[in-house]
JSON list of C-alpha atoms in Angstrom, two decimals:
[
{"chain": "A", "resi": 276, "resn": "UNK", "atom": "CA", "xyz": [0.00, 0.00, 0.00]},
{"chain": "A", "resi": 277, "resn": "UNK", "atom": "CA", "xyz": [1.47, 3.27, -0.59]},
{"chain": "A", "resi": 278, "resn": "UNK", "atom": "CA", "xyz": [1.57, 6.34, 1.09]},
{"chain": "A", "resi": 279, "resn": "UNK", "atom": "CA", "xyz": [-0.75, 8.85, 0.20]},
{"chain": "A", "resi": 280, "resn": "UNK", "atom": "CA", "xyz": [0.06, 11.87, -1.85]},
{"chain": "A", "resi": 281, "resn": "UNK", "atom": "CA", "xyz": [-0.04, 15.02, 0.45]},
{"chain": "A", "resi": 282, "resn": "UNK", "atom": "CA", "xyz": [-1.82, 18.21, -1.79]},
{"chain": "A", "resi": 283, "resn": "UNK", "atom": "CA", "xyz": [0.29, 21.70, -2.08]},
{"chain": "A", "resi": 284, "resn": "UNK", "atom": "CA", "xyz": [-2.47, 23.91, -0.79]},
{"chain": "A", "resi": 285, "resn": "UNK", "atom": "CA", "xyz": [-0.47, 26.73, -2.07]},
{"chain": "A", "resi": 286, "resn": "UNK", "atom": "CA", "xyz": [-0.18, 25.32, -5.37]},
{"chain": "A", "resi": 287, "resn": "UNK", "atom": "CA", "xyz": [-3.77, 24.74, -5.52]},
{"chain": "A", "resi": 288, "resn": "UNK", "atom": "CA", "xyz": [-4.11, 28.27, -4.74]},
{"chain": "A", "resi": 289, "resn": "UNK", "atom": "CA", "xyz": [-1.86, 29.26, -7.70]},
{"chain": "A", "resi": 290, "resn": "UNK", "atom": "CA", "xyz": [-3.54, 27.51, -10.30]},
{"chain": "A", "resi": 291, "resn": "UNK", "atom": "CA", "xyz": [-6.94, 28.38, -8.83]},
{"chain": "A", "resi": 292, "resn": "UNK", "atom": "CA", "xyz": [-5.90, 32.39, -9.12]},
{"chain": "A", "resi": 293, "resn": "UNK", "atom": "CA", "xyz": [-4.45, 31.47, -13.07]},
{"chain": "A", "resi": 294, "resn": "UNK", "atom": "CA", "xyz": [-8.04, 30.22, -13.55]},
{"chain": "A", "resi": 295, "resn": "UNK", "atom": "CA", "xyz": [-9.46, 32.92, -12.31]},
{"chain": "A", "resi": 296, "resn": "UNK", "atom": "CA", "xyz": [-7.45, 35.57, -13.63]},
{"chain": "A", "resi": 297, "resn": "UNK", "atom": "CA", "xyz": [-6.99, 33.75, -17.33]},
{"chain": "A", "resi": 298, "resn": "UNK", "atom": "CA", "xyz": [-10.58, 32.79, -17.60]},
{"chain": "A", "resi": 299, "resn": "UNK", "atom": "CA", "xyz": [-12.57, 34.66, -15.46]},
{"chain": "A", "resi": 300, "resn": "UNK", "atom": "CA", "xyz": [-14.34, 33.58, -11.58]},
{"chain": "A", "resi": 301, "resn": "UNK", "atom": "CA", "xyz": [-16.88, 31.66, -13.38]},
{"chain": "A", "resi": 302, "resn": "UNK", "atom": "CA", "xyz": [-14.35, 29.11, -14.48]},
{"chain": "A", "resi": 303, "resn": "UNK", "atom": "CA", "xyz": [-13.17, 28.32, -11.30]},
{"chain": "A", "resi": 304, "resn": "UNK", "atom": "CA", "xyz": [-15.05, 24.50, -10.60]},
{"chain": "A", "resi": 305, "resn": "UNK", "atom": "CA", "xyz": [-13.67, 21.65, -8.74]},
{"chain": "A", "resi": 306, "resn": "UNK", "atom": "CA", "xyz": [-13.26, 19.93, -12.03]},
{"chain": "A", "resi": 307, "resn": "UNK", "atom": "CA", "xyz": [-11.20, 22.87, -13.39]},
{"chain": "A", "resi": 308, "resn": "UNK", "atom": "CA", "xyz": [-8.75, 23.36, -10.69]},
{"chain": "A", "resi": 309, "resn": "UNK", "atom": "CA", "xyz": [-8.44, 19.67, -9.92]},
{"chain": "A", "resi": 310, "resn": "UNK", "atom": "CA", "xyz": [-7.41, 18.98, -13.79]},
{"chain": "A", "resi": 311, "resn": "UNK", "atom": "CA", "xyz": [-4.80, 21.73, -13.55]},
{"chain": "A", "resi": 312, "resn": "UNK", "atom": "CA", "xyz": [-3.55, 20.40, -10.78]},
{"chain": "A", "resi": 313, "resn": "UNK", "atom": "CA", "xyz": [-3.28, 16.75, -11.79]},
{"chain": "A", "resi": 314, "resn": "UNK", "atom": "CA", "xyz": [-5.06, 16.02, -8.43]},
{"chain": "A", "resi": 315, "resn": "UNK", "atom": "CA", "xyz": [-8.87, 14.13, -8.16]},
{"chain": "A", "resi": 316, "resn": "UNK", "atom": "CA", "xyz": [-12.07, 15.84, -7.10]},
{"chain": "A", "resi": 317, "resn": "UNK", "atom": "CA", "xyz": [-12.24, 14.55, -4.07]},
{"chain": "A", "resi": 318, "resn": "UNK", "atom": "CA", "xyz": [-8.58, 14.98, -3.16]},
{"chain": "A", "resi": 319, "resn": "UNK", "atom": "CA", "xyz": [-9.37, 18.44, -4.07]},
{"chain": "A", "resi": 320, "resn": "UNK", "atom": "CA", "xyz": [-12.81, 18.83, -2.23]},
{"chain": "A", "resi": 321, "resn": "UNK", "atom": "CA", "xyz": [-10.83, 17.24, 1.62]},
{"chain": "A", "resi": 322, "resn": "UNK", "atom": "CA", "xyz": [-8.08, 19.80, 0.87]},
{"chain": "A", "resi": 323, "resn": "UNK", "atom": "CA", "xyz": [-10.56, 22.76, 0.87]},
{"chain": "A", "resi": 324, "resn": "UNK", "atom": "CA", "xyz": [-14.62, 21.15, 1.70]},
{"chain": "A", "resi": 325, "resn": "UNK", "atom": "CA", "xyz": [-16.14, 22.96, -0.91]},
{"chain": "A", "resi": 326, "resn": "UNK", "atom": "CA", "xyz": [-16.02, 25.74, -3.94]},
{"chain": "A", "resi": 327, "resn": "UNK", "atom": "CA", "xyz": [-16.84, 28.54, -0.93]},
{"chain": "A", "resi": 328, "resn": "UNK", "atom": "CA", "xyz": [-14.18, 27.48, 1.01]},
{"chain": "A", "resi": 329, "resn": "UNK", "atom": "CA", "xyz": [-11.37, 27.72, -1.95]},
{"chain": "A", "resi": 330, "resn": "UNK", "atom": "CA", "xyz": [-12.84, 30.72, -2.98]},
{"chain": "A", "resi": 331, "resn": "UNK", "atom": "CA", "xyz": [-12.24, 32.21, 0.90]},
{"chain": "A", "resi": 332, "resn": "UNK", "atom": "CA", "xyz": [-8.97, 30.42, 1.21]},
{"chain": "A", "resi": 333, "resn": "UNK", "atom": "CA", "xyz": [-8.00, 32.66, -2.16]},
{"chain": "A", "resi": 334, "resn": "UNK", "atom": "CA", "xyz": [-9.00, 35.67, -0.32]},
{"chain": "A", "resi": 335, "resn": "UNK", "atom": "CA", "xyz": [-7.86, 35.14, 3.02]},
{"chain": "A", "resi": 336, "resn": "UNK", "atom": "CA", "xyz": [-4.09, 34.44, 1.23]},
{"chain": "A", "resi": 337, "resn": "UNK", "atom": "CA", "xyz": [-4.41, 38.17, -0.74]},
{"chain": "A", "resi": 338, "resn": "UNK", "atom": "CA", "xyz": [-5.56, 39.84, 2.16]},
{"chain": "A", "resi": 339, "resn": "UNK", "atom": "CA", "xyz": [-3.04, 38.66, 3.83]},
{"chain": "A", "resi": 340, "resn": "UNK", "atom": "CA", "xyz": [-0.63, 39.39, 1.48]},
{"chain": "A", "resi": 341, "resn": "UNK", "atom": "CA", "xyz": [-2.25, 42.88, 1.29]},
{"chain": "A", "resi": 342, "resn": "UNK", "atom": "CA", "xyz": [-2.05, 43.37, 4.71]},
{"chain": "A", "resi": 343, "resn": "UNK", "atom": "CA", "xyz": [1.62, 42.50, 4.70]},
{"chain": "A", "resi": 344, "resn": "UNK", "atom": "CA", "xyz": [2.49, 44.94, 1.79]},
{"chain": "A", "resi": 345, "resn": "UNK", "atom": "CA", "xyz": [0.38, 47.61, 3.92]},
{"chain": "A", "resi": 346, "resn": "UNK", "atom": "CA", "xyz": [2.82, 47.04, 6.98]},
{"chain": "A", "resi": 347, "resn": "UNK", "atom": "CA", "xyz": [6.07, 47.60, 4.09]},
{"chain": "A", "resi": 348, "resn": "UNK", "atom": "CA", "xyz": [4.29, 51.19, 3.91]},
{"chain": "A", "resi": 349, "resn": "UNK", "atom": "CA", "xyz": [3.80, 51.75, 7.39]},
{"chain": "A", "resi": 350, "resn": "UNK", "atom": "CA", "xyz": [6.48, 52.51, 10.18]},
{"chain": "A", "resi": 351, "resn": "UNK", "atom": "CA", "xyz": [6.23, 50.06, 13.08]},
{"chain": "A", "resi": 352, "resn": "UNK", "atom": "CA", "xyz": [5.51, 52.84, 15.65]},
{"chain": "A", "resi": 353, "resn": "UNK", "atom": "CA", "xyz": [2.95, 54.42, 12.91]},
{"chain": "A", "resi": 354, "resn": "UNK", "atom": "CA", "xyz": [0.08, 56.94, 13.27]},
{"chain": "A", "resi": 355, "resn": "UNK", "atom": "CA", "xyz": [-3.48, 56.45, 12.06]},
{"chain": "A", "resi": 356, "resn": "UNK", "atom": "CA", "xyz": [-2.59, 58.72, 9.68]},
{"chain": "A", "resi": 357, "resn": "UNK", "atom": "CA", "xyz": [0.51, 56.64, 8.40]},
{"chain": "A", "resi": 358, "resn": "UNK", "atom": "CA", "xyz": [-1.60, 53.23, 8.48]},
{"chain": "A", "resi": 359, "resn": "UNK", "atom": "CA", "xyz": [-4.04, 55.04, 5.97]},
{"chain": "A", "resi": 360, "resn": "UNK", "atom": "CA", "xyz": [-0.92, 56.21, 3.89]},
{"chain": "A", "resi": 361, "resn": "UNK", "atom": "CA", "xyz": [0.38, 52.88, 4.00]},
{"chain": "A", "resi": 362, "resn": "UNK", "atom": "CA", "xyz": [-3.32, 51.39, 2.81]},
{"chain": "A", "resi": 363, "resn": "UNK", "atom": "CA", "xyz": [-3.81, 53.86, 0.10]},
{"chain": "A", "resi": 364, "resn": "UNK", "atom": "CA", "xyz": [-0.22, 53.15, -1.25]},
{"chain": "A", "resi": 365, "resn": "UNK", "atom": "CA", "xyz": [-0.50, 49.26, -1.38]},
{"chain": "A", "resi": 366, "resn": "UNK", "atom": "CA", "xyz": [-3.83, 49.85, -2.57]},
{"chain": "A", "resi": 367, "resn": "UNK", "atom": "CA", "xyz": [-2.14, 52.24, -5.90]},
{"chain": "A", "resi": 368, "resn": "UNK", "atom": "CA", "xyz": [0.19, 49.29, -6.15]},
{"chain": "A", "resi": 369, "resn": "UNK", "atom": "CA", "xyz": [-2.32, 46.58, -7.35]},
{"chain": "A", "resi": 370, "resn": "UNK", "atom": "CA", "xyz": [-2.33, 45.83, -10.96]},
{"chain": "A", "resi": 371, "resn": "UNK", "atom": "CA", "xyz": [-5.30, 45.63, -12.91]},
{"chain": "A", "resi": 372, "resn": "UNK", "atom": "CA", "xyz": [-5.72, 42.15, -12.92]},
{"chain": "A", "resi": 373, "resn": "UNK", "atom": "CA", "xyz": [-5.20, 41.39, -9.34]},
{"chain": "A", "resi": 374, "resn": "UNK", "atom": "CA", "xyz": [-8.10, 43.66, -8.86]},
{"chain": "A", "resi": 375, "resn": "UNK", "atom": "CA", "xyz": [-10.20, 42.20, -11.22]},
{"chain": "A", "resi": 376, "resn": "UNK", "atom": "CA", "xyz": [-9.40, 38.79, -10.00]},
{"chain": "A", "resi": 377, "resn": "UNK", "atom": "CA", "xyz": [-10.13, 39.88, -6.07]},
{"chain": "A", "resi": 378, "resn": "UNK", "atom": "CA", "xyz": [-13.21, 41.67, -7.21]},
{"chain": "A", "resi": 379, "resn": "UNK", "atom": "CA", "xyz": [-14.46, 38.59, -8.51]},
{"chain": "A", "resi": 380, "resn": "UNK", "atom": "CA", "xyz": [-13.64, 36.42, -5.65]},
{"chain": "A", "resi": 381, "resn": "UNK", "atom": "CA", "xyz": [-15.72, 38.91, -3.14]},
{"chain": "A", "resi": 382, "resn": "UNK", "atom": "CA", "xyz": [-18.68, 38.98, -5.10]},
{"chain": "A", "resi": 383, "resn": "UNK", "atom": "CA", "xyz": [-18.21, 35.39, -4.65]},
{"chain": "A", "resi": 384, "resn": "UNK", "atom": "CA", "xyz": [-17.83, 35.74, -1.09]},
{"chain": "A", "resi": 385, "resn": "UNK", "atom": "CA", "xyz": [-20.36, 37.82, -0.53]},
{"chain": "A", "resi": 386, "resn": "UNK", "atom": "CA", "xyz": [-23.09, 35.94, -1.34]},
{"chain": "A", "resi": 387, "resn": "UNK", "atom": "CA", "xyz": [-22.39, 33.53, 1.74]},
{"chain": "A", "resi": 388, "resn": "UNK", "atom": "CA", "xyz": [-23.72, 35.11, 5.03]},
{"chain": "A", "resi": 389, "resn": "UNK", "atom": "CA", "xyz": [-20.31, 33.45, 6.87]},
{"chain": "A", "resi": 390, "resn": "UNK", "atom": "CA", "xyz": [-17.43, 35.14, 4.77]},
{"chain": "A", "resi": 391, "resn": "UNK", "atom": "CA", "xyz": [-19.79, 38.36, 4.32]},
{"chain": "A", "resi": 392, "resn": "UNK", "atom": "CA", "xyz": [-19.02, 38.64, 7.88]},
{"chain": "A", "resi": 393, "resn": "UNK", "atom": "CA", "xyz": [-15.25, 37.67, 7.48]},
{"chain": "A", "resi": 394, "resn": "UNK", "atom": "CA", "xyz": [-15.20, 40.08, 5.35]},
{"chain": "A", "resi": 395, "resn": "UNK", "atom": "CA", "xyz": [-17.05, 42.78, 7.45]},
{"chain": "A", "resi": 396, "resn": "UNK", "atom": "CA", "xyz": [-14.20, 41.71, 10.30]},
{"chain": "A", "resi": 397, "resn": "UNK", "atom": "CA", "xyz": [-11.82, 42.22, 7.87]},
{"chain": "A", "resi": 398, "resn": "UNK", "atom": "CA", "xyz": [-12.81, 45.84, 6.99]},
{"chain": "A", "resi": 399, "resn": "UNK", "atom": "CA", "xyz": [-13.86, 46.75, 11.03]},
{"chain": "A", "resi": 400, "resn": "UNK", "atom": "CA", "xyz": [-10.40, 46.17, 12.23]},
{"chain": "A", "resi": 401, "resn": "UNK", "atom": "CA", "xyz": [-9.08, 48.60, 9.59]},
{"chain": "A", "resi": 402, "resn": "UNK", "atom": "CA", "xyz": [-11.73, 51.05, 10.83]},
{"chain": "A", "resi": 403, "resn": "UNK", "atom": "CA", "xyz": [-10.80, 50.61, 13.90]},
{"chain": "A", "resi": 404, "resn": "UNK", "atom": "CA", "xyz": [-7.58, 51.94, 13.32]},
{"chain": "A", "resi": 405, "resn": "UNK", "atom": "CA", "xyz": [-8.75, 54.81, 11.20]},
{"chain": "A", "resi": 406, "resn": "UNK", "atom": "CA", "xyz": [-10.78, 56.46, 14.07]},
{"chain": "A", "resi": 407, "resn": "UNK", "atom": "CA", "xyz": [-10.80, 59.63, 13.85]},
{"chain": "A", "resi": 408, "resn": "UNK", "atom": "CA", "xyz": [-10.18, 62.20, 16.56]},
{"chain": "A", "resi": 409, "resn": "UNK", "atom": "CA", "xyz": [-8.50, 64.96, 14.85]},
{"chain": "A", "resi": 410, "resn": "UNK", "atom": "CA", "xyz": [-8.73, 67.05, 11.12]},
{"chain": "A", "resi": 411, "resn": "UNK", "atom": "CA", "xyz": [-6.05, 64.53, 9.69]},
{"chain": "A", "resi": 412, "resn": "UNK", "atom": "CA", "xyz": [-7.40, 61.51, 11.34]},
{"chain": "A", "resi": 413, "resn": "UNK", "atom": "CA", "xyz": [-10.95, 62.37, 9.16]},
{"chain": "A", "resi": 414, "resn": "UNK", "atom": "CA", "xyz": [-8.93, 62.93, 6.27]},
{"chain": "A", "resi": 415, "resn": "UNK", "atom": "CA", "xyz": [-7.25, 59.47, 6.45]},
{"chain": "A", "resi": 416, "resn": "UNK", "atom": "CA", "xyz": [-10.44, 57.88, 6.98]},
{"chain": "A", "resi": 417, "resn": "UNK", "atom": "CA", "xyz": [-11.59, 59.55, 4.00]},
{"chain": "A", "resi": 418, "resn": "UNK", "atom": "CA", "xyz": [-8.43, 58.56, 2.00]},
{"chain": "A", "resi": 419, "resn": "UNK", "atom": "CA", "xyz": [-9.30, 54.87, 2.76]},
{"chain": "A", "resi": 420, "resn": "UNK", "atom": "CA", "xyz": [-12.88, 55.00, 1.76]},
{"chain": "A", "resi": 421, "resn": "UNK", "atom": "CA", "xyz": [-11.61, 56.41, -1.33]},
{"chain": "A", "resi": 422, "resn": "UNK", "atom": "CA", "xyz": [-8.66, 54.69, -1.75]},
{"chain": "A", "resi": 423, "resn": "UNK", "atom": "CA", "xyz": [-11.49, 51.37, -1.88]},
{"chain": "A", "resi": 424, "resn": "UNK", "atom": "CA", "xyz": [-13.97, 52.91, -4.26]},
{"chain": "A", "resi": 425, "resn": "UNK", "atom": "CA", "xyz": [-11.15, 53.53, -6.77]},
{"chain": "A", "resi": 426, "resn": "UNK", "atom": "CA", "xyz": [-10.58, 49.90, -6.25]},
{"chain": "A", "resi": 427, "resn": "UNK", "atom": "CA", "xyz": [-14.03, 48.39, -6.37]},
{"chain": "A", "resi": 428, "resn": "UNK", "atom": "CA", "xyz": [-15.07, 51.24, -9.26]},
{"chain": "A", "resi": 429, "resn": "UNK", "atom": "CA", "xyz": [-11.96, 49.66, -11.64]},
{"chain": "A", "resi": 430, "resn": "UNK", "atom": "CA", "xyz": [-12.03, 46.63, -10.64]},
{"chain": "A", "resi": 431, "resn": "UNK", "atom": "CA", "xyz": [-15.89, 45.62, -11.68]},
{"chain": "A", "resi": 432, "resn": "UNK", "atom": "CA", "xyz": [-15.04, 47.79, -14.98]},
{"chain": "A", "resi": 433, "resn": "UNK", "atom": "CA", "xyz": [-17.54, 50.61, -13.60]},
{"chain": "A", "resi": 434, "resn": "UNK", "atom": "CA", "xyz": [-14.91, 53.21, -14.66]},
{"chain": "A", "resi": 435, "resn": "UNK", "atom": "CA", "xyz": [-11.93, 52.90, -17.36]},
{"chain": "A", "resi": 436, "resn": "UNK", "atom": "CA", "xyz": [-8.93, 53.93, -15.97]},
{"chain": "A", "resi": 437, "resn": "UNK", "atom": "CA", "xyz": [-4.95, 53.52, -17.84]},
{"chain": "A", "resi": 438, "resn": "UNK", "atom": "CA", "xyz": [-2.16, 53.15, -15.57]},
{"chain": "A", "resi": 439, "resn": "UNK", "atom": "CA", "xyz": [-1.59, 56.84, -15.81]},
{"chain": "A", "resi": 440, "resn": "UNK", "atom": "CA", "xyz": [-4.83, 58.07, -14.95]},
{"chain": "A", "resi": 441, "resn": "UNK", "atom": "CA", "xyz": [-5.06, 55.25, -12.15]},
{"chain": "A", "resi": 442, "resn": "UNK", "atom": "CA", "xyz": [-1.38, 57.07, -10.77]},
{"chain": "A", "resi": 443, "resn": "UNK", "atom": "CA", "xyz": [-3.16, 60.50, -10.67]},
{"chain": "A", "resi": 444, "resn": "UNK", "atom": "CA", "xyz": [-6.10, 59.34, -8.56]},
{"chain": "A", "resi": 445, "resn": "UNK", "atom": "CA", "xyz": [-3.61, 57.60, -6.16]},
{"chain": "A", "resi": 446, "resn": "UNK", "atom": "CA", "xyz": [-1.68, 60.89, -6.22]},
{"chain": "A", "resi": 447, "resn": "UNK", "atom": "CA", "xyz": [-4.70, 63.22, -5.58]},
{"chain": "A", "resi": 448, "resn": "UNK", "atom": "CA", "xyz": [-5.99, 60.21, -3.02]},
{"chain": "A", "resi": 449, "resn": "UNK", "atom": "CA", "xyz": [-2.59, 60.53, -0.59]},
{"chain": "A", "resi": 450, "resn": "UNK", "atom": "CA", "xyz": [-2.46, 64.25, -1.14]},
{"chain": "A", "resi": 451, "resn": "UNK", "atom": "CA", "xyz": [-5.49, 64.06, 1.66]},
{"chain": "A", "resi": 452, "resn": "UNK", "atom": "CA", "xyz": [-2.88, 63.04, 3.88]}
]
């Protein structure tokens, strides 16, 4: 009897993003991502339970990952003020198809009542930090609520923005801080 092969959850992850971002979120199946990734359906479905759950282990990993390039913009001993400098820059960082691809996988998410409220977690702790108590403190807060509509607005192809144009909203955007 042999020993059973272990699955790469990060390599799952990989090829589920390629689908996503090649094809679009509505070719992201079991049967799609298991194919890629010369693994069965079911290996595929006790690695992650079901579609949902790959979909929210795809987000949790790039918010993460946001969250982490965030911190790169933000001294250790930072301000509110520095924490919403350090969002809106990571958030001017994130290329087109990342967004489009992230977009996609919270529309997905939002549709389940359990990672709407991940998500809702996810966006109070930021607000937490963004309280504001003084002139710059509401500005920053208002940097990060516009720093996310610029995000949201391109990234469901609402507005058309080049890379150039996208730079000058980012510009204008930390110019509130």
């Amino acid at each position: 009897m042999g020993r059973p092969r272990s699955i790469d959850r990060d390599k799952v992850l990989d090829i589920a993003e390629r689908i996503v971002r090649e094809e679009g979120a509505t070719a992201l199946t079991f049967d799609a991502v298991a194919k890629a990734a010369g693994i069965t359906k079911g290996g595929l479905q006790y690695c992650f339970g079901s579609k949902d759950d790959l979909v929210a282990a795809m987000a949790d990993r790039w918010l993460a990952g946001f969250d982490a390039e965030v911190a790169r913009h933000t001294p250790a001993d930072g301000t509110r003020v520095d924490h919403a400098r350090g969002y809106v820059t990571a958030s001017a960082r994130i290329d087109e198809a990342t967004q489009t691809k992230i977009a996609g996988m919270l529309v997905s998410l939002l549709q389940s009542p359990k990672h709407r409220e991940q998500a809702r977690g996810w966006y109070a702790a930021w607000l937490t930090r963004l309280e504001p108590g003084s002139a710059a403190e509401r500005r920053a807060r208002a940097a990060f609520f516009a720093a996310e509509g610029a995000f949201f607005l391109r990234s469901l192809g609402l507005v058309a923005l080049d890379q150039d144009q996208w730079d000058a909203v980012f510009d204008d955007i930390l110019a509130l801080l």
